[in-house]
Coordinates of C-alpha atoms and ligand atoms in Angstrom, one line a residue:
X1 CA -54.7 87.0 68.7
X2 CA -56.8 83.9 70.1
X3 CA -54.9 81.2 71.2
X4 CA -56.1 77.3 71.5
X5 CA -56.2 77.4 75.1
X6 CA -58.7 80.6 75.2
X7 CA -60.4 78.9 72.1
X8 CA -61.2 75.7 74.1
X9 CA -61.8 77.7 77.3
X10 CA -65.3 79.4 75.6
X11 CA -66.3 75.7 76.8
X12 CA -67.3 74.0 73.4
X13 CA -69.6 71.5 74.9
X14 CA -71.8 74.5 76.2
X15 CA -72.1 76.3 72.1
X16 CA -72.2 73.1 70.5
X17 CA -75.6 72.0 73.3
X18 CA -77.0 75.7 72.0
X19 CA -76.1 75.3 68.6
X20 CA -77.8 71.9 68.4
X21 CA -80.8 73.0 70.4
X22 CA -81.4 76.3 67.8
X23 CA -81.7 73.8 65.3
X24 CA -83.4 71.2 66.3
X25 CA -80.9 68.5 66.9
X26 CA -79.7 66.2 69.9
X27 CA -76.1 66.1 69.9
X28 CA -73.8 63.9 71.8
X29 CA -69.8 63.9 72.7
X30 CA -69.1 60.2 71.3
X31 CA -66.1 57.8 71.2
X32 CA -62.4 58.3 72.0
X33 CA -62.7 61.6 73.7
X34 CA -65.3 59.8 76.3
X35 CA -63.6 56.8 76.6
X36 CA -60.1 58.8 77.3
X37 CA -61.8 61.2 79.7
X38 CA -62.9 58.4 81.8
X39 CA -59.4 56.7 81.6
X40 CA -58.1 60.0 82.3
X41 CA -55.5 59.4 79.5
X42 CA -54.5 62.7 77.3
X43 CA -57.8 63.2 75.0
X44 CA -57.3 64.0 71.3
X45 CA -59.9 65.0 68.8
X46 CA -63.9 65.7 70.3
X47 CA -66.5 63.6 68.0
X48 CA -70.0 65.0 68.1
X49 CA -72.8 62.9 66.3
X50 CA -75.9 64.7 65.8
X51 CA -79.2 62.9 65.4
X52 CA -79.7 64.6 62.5
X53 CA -77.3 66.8 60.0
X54 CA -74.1 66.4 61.4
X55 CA -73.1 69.4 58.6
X56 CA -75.4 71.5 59.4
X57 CA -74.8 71.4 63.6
X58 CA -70.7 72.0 62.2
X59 CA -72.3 75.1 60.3
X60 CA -74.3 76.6 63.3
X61 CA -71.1 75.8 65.6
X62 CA -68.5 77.1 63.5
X63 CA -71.7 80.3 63.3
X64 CA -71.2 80.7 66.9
X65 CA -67.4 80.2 67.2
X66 CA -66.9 82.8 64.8
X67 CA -63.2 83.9 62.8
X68 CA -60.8 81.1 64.7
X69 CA -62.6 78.7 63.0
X70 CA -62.1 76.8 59.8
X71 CA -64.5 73.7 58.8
X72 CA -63.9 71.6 56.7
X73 CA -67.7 69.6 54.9
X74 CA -67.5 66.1 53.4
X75 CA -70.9 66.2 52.2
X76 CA -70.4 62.5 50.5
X77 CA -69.7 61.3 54.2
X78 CA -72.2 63.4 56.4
X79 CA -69.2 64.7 58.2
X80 CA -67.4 67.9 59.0
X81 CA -64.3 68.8 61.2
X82 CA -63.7 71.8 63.1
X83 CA -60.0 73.1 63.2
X84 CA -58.7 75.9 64.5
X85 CA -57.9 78.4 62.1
X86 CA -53.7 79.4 63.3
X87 CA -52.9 75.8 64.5
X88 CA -55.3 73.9 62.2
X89 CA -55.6 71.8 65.3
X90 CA -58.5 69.2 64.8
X91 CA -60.9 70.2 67.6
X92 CA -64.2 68.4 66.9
X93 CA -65.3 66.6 64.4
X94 CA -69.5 66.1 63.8
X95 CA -71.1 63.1 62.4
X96 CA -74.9 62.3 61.6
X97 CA -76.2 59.1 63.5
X98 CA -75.8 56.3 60.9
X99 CA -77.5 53.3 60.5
X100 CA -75.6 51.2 58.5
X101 CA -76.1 48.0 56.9
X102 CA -73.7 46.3 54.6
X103 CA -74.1 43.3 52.6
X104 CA -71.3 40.8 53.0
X105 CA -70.3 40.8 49.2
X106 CA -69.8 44.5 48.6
X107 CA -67.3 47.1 50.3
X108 CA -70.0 50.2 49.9
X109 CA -71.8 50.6 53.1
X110 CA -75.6 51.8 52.6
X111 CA -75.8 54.6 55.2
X112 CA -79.3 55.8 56.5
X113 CA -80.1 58.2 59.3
X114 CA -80.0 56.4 62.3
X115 CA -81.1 57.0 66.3
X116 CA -78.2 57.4 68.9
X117 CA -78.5 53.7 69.5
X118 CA -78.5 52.8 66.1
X119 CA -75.3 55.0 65.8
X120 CA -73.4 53.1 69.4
X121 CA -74.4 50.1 67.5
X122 CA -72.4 50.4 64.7
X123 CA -69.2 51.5 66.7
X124 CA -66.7 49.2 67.2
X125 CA -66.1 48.4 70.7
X126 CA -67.6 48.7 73.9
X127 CA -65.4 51.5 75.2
X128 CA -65.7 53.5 72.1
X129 CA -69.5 53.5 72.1
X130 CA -69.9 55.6 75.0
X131 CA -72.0 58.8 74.5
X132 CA -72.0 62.1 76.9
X133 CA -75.4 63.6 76.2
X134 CA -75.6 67.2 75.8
X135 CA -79.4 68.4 75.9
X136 CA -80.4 70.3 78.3
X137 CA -82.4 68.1 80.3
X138 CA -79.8 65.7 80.8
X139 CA -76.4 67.5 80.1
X140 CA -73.7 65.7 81.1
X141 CA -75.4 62.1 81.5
X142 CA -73.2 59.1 80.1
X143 CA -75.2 56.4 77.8
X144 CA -73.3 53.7 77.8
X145 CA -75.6 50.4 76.5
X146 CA -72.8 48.1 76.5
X147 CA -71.0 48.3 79.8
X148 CA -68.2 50.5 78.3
X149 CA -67.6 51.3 81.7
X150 CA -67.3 48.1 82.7
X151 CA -64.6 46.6 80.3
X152 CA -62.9 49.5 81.4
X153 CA -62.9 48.4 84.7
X154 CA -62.0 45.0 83.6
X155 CA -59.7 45.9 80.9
X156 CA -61.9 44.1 78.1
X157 CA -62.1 45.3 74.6
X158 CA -65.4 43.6 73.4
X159 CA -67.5 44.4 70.4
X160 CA -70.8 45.3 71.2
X161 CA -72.7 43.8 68.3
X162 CA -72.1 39.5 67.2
X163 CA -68.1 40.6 66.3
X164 CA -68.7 39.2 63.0
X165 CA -70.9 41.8 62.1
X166 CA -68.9 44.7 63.8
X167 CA -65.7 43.2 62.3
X168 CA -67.1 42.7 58.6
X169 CA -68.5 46.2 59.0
X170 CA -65.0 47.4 58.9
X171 CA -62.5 44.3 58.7
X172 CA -59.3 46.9 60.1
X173 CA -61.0 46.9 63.2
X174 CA -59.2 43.4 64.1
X175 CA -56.4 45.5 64.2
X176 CA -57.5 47.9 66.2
X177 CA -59.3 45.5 68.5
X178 CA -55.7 44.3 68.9
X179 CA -53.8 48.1 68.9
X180 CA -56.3 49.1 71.6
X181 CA -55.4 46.0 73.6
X182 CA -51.6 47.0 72.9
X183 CA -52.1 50.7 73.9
X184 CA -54.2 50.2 77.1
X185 CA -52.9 47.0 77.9
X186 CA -56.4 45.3 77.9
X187 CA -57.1 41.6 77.5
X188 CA -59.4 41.2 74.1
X189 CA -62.4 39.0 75.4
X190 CA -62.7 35.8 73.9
X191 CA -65.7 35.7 71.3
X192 CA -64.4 38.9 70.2
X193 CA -60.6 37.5 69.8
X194 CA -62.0 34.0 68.4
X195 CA -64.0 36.3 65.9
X196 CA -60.7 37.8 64.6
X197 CA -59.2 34.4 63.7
X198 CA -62.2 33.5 62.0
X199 CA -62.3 36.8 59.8
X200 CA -58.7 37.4 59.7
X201 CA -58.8 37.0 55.8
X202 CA -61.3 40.0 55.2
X203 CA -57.7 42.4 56.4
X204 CA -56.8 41.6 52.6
X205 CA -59.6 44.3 51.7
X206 CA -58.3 46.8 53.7
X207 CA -55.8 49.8 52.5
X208 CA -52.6 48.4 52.9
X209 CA -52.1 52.3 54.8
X210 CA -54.6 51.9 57.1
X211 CA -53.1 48.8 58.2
X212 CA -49.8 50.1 58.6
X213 CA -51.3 53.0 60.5
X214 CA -52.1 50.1 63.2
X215 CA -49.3 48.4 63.1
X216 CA -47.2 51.6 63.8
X217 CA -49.2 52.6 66.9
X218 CA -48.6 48.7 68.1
X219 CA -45.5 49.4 67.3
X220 CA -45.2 52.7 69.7
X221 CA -47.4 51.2 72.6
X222 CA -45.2 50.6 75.7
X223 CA -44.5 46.9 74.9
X224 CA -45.2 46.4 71.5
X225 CA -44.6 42.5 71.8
X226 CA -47.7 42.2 72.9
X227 CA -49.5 43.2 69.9
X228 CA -47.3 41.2 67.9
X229 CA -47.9 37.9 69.8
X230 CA -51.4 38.6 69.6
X231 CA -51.1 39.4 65.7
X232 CA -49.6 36.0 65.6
X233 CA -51.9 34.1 67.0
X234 CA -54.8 35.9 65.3
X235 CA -53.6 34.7 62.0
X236 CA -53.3 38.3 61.0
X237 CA -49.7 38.8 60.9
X238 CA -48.6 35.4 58.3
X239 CA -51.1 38.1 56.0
X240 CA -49.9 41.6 56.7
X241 CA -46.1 40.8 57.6
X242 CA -45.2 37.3 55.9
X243 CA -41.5 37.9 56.6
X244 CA -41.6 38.2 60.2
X245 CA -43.6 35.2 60.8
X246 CA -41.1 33.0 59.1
X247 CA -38.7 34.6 62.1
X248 CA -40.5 31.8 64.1
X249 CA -39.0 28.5 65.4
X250 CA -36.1 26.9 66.5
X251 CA -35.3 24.0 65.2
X252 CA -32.9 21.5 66.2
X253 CA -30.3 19.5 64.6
X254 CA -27.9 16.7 65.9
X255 CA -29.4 18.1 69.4
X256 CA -27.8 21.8 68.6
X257 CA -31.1 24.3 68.9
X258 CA -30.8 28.1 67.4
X259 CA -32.7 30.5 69.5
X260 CA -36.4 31.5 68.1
X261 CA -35.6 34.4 66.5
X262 CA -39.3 35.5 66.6
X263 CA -39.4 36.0 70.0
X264 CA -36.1 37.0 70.1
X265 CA -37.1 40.2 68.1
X266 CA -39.5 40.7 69.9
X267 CA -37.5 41.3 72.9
X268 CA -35.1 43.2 71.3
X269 CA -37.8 45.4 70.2
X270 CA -39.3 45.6 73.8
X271 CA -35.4 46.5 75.3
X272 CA -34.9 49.0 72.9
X273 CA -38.7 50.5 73.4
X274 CA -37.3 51.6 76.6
X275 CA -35.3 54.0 75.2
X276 CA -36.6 55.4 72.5
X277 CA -40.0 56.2 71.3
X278 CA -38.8 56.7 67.9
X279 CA -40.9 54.5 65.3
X280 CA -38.2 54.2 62.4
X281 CA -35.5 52.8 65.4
X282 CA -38.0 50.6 66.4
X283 CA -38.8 49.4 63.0
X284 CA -34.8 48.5 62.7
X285 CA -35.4 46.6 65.8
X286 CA -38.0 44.9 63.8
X287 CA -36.0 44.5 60.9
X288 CA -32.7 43.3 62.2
X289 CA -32.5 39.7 62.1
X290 CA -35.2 40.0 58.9
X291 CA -32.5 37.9 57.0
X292 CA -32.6 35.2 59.3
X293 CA -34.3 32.4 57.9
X294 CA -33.3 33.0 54.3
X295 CA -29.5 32.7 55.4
X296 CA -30.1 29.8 58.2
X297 CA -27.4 27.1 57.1
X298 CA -26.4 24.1 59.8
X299 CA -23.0 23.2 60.0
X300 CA -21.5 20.2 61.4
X301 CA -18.5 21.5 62.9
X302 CA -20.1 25.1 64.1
X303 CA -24.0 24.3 64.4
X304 CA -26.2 27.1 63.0
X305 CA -25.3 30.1 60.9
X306 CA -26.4 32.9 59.6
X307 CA -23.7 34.2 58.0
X308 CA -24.6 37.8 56.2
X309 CA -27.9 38.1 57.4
X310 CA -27.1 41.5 57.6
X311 CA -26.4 42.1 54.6
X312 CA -29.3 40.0 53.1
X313 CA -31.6 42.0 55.5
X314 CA -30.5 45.4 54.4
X315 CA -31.6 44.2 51.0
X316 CA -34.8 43.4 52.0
X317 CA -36.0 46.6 53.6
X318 CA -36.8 48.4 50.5
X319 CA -39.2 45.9 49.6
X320 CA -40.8 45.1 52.6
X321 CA -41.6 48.9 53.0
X322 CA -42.6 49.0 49.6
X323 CA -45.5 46.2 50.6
X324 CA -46.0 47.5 53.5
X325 CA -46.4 51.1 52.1
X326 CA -44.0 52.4 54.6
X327 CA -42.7 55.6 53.1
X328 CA -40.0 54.9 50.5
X329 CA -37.3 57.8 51.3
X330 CA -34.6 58.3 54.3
X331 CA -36.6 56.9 56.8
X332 CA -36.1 53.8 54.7
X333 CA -32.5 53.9 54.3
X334 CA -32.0 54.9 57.7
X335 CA -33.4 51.5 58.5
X336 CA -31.8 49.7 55.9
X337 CA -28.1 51.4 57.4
X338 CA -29.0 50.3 61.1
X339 CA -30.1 46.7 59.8
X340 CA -26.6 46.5 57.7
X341 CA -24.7 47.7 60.7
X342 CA -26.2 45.9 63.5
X343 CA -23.7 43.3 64.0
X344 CA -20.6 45.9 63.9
X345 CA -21.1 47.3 67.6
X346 CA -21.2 43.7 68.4
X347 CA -18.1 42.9 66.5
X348 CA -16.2 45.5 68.2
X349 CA -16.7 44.6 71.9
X350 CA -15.9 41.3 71.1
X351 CA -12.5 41.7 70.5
X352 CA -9.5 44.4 71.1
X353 CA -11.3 48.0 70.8
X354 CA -9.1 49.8 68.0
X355 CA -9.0 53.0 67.6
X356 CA -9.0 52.5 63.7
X357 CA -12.3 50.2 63.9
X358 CA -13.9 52.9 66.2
X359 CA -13.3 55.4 63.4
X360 CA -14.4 52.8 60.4
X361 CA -17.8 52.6 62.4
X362 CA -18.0 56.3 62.9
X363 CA -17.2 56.9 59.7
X364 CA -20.1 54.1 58.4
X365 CA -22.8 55.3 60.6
X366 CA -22.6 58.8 60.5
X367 CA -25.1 60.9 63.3
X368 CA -26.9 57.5 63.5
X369 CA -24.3 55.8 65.5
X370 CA -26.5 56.7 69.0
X371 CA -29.3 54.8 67.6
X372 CA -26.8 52.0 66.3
X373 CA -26.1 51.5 70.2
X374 CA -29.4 51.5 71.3
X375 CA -30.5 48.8 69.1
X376 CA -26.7 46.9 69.9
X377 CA -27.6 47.2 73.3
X378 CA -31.4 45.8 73.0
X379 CA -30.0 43.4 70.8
X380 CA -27.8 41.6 73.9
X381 CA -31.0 39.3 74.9
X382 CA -29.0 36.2 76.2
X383 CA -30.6 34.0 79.2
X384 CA -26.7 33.8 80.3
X385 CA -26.9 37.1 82.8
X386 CA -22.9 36.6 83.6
X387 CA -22.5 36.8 79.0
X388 CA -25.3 39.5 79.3
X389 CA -23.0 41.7 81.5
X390 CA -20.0 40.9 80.0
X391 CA -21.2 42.3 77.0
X392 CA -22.5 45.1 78.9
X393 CA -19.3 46.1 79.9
X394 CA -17.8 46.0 76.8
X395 CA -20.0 48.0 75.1
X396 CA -19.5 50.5 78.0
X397 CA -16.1 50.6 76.7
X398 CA -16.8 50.7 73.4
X399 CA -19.1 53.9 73.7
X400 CA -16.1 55.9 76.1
X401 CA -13.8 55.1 73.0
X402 CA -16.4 56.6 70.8
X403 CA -16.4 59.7 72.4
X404 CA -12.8 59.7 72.4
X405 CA -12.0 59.3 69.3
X406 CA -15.1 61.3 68.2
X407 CA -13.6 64.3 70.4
X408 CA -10.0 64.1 68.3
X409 CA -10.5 63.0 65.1
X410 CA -14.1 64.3 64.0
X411 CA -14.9 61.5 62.1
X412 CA -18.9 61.4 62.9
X413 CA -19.9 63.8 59.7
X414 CA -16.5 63.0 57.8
X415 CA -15.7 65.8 55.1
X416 CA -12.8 64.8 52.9
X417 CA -9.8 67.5 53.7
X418 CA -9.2 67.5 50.8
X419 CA -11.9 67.6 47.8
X420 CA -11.9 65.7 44.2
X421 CA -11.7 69.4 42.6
X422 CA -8.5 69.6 44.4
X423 CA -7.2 66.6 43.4
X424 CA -8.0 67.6 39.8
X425 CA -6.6 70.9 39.7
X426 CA -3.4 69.6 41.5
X427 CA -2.6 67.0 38.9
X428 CA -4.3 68.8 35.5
X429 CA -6.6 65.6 35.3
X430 CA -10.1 65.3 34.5
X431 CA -12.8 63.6 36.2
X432 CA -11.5 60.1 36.2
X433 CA -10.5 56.9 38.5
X434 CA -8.2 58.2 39.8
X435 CA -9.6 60.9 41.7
X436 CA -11.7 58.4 43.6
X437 CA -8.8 55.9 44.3
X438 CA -6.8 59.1 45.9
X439 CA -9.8 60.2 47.6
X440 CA -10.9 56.8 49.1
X441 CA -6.4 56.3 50.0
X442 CA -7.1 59.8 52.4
X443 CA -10.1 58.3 53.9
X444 CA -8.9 55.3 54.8
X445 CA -5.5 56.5 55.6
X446 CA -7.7 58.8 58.3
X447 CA -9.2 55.8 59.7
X448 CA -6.5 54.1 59.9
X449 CA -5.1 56.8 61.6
X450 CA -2.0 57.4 59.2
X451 CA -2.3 60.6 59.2
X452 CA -5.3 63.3 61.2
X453 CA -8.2 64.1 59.6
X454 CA -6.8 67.9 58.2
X455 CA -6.0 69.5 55.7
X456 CA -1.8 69.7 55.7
X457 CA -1.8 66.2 56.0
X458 CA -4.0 65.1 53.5
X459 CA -2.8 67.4 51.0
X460 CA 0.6 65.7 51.5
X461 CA -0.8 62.7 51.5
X462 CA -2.1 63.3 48.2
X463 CA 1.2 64.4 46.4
X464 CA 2.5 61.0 47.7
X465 CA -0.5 58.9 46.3
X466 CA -0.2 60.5 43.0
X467 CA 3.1 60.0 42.6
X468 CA 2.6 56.6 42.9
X469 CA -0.3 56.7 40.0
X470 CA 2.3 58.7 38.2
X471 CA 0.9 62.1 38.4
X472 CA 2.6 64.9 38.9
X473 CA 1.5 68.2 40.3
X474 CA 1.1 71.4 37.7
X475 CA 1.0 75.3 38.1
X476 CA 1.2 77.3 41.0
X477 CA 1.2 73.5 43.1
X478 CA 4.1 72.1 41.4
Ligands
LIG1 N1 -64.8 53.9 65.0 C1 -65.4 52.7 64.7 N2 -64.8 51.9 63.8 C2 -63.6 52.3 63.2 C3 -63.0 53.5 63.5 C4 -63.6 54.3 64.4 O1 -66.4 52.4 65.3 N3 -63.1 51.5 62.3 C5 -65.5 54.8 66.0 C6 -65.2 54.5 67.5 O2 -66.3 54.9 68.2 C7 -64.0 55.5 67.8 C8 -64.4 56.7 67.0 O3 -65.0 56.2 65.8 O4 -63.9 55.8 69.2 C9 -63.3 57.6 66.6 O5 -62.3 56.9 65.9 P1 -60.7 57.2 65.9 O6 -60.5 58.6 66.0 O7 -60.1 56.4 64.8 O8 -60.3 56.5 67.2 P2 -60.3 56.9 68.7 O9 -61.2 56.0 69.5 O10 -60.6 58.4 68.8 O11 -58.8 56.5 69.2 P3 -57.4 57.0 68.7 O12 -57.5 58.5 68.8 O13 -56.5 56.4 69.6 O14 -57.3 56.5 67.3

């Protein structure tokens, strides 16, 4: 059987310069692939435009290639990709040279054959319109019209049209503009940034998932602050993430300031980024303070509050995902459970460390209490480095006791010892309340540590609880 590797090693570039050349075609490697080569950063899929039928070069290639291929045509585009047929591993994908024009009232672009240059036009920035020829006379050569290399060298993202036109060609490429900027740590150049501002309304025509797609590889760049300050100031984010603009501020009462929680989550979000590259533990980062402003009270004696922001927040989630077409399943709640128990970790090292609160919070966050310290830890962002490591230190404490307590009393995936069929077929009862108010007496009685988390003791437990209900046991119990 072919692997990829041996696949890849039959040197694509050399049957896809063939294949174009048997029919007639130039063909040129095009986009990310040569702007990622250059950079030297891992490549991902090839694009090939042909100047010409981009299908029919797919056809001939996929002709030459043989069985490990599979291609996939999109007539209505001009377009076809190239997998490979075990991994289904996008390898190229082939597009005809477009010239397009759009008019500014109407989302259908008019597509007509174009030349290469017409094509590099049309691309969207500089360092994306790079094209590696491959015809034989010049195989190998780089056209780059726009100083792609240049802006690489300078770490510029520029559009190489009036950004106007390149933007209201495909309005999401403001946020790419400013996920490219996140992901390669370039500087957008001015016209091109000032351009954004000026269009930012046209995102509002845009899929709300292809937006999101952006935002989440912002999110997963090495410092995702970055793209969010830049967001910001673009005027983009007060249209595709309302609630986390109204995170910004600080306002000041009787001279007592709260912190700007804004760029306060955006720090946190930054610490935690360190540790994980996990997007739905970053998006908790994101969300945790969501309930900030709408719980925001001032009082005399105490100065600001924000008293069950947490709560408030973990009510929100659902339908900020739902807007933001985030997917609606555990990935949500999983957010939703690290937003309601951000504070808890907090809480904790704050005051005495007791075994029973260790086990309440095991108990609560289940396998997630890892990622509940990761985001506790990211969330310490205090300019007071003596409070900083104070804090520090607790939390060092808190996490031995975790383990401690984890290691004796199993409370992490917590089973009830005893189950509500039991209960019912040691008293003769039904379904009813009573089985839950014995049930929830073991648990707590467990974290409390009462009695262990086993069997034996729970079951005695039990008899004791019902009694005091008034049940008695029947049959072979009794
Ligand atoms: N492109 C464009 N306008 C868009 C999307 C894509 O001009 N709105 C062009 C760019 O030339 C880009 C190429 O199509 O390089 C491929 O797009 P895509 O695969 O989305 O991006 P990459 O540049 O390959 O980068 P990444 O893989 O990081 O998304």
């Amino acid at each position: 059987m072919e692997n990829l590797k041996s696949f890849l090693d039959k040197d694509i570039f050399k049957i896809v310069a063939s294949a174009a050349r048997e029919i007639g075609v130039d063909a040129y490697v095009i986009g990310g692939y040569v702007r990622d080569r250059i950079m030297d950063r891992e490549t991902a899929d090839i694009d090939i435009v042909a100047i010409g039928s981009g299908i029919e070069l797919a056809r001939k290639v996929a002709e030459k290639l043989g069985d490990n291929t599979r291609v996939n045509y999109f007539k209505n585009f001009g377009t076809a990709m190239l997998r490979h047929h075990e991994t289904q591993m996008l390898v190229v994908e082939f597009v005809g040279a477009r010239k397009e024009s759009y008019s500014r009232d109407s989302r259908k672009p008019v597509v007509e054959d174009g030349t290469l240059e017409d094509d590099q036009n049309r691309r969207d920035f500089t360092i994306n319109a790079m094209a590696i020829s491959l015809q034989e006379n010049d195989y190998g050569r780089l056209l780059d019209p726009f100083d792609g290399i240049g802006d690489i060298e300078r770490k510029i993202i520029r559009t190489p049209l009036d950004p106007d036109i390149t933007y209201s060609d495909d309005p999401l490429r403001m946020m790419r503009a400013i996920r490219f900027a996140t992901q390669l740590g370039f500087t957008i150049e001015e016209h091109s940034f000032e351009a954004i501002h000026r269009n930012r309304e046209r995102i509002k025509i845009v899929s709300g998932e292809r937006v999101t797609d952006e935002l989440n590889k912002i999110i997963l760049a090495d410092r995702p602050s970055y793209g969010f300050k830049a967001l910001e100031k673009a005027g983009l984010l007060q249209i595709i993430f309302p609630e986390f603009v109204a995170l910004k501020g600080a306002e000041t009462v009787e001279g007592k300031g709260h912190k700007d929680n804004f760029l306060h989550t955006l720090q946190v979000l930054d610490n935690l980024s360190e540790h994980t590259g996990d997007l739905w533990l970053r998006w908790a980062a994101i969300l945790h303070d969501i309930a900030k402003p709408a719980t925001k009270r001032y009082d005399k004696k105490i100065g600001w509050t924000f008293h069950s922001h947490e709560f408030v927040g973990a009510r929100m989630v659902p339908k900020i995902f739902k807007h933001m077409k985030l997917p609606m399943n555990e990935k949500m709640r999983y957010v939703q459970k690290l937003v309601l128990l951000h504070l808890r970790p907090i809480v904790l090292a704050q005051e005495e460390v007791t075994d029973s609160a260790i086990r309440r919070l095991l108990f609560e966050a289940g396998d997630d209490i890892d990622d509940l310290m990761i985001l506790c830890e990211a969330d310490i962002t205090s300019k007071n480095s003596a409070k900083v490591r104070r804090y520090l230190k607790n939390f060092i404490l808190v996490r031995r006791k975790l383990v401690e307590i984890e290691d004796k009393d199993r409370i992490r995936n917590f089973q009830p010892p005893v189950s509500g069929e039991l209960i019912m077929e040691t008293f003769g009862i039904q379904p009813c309340r009573d089985v839950g108010t014995i049930k929830n007496a073991i648990k707590d009685a467990i974290i409390e540590g009462i009695i262990p988390n086993e069997y034996e003791a729970a079951f005695g437990f039990m008899l004791e609880k019902g009694k005091e209900l008034g049940l008695r046991p029947v049959g072979s119990r009794q």
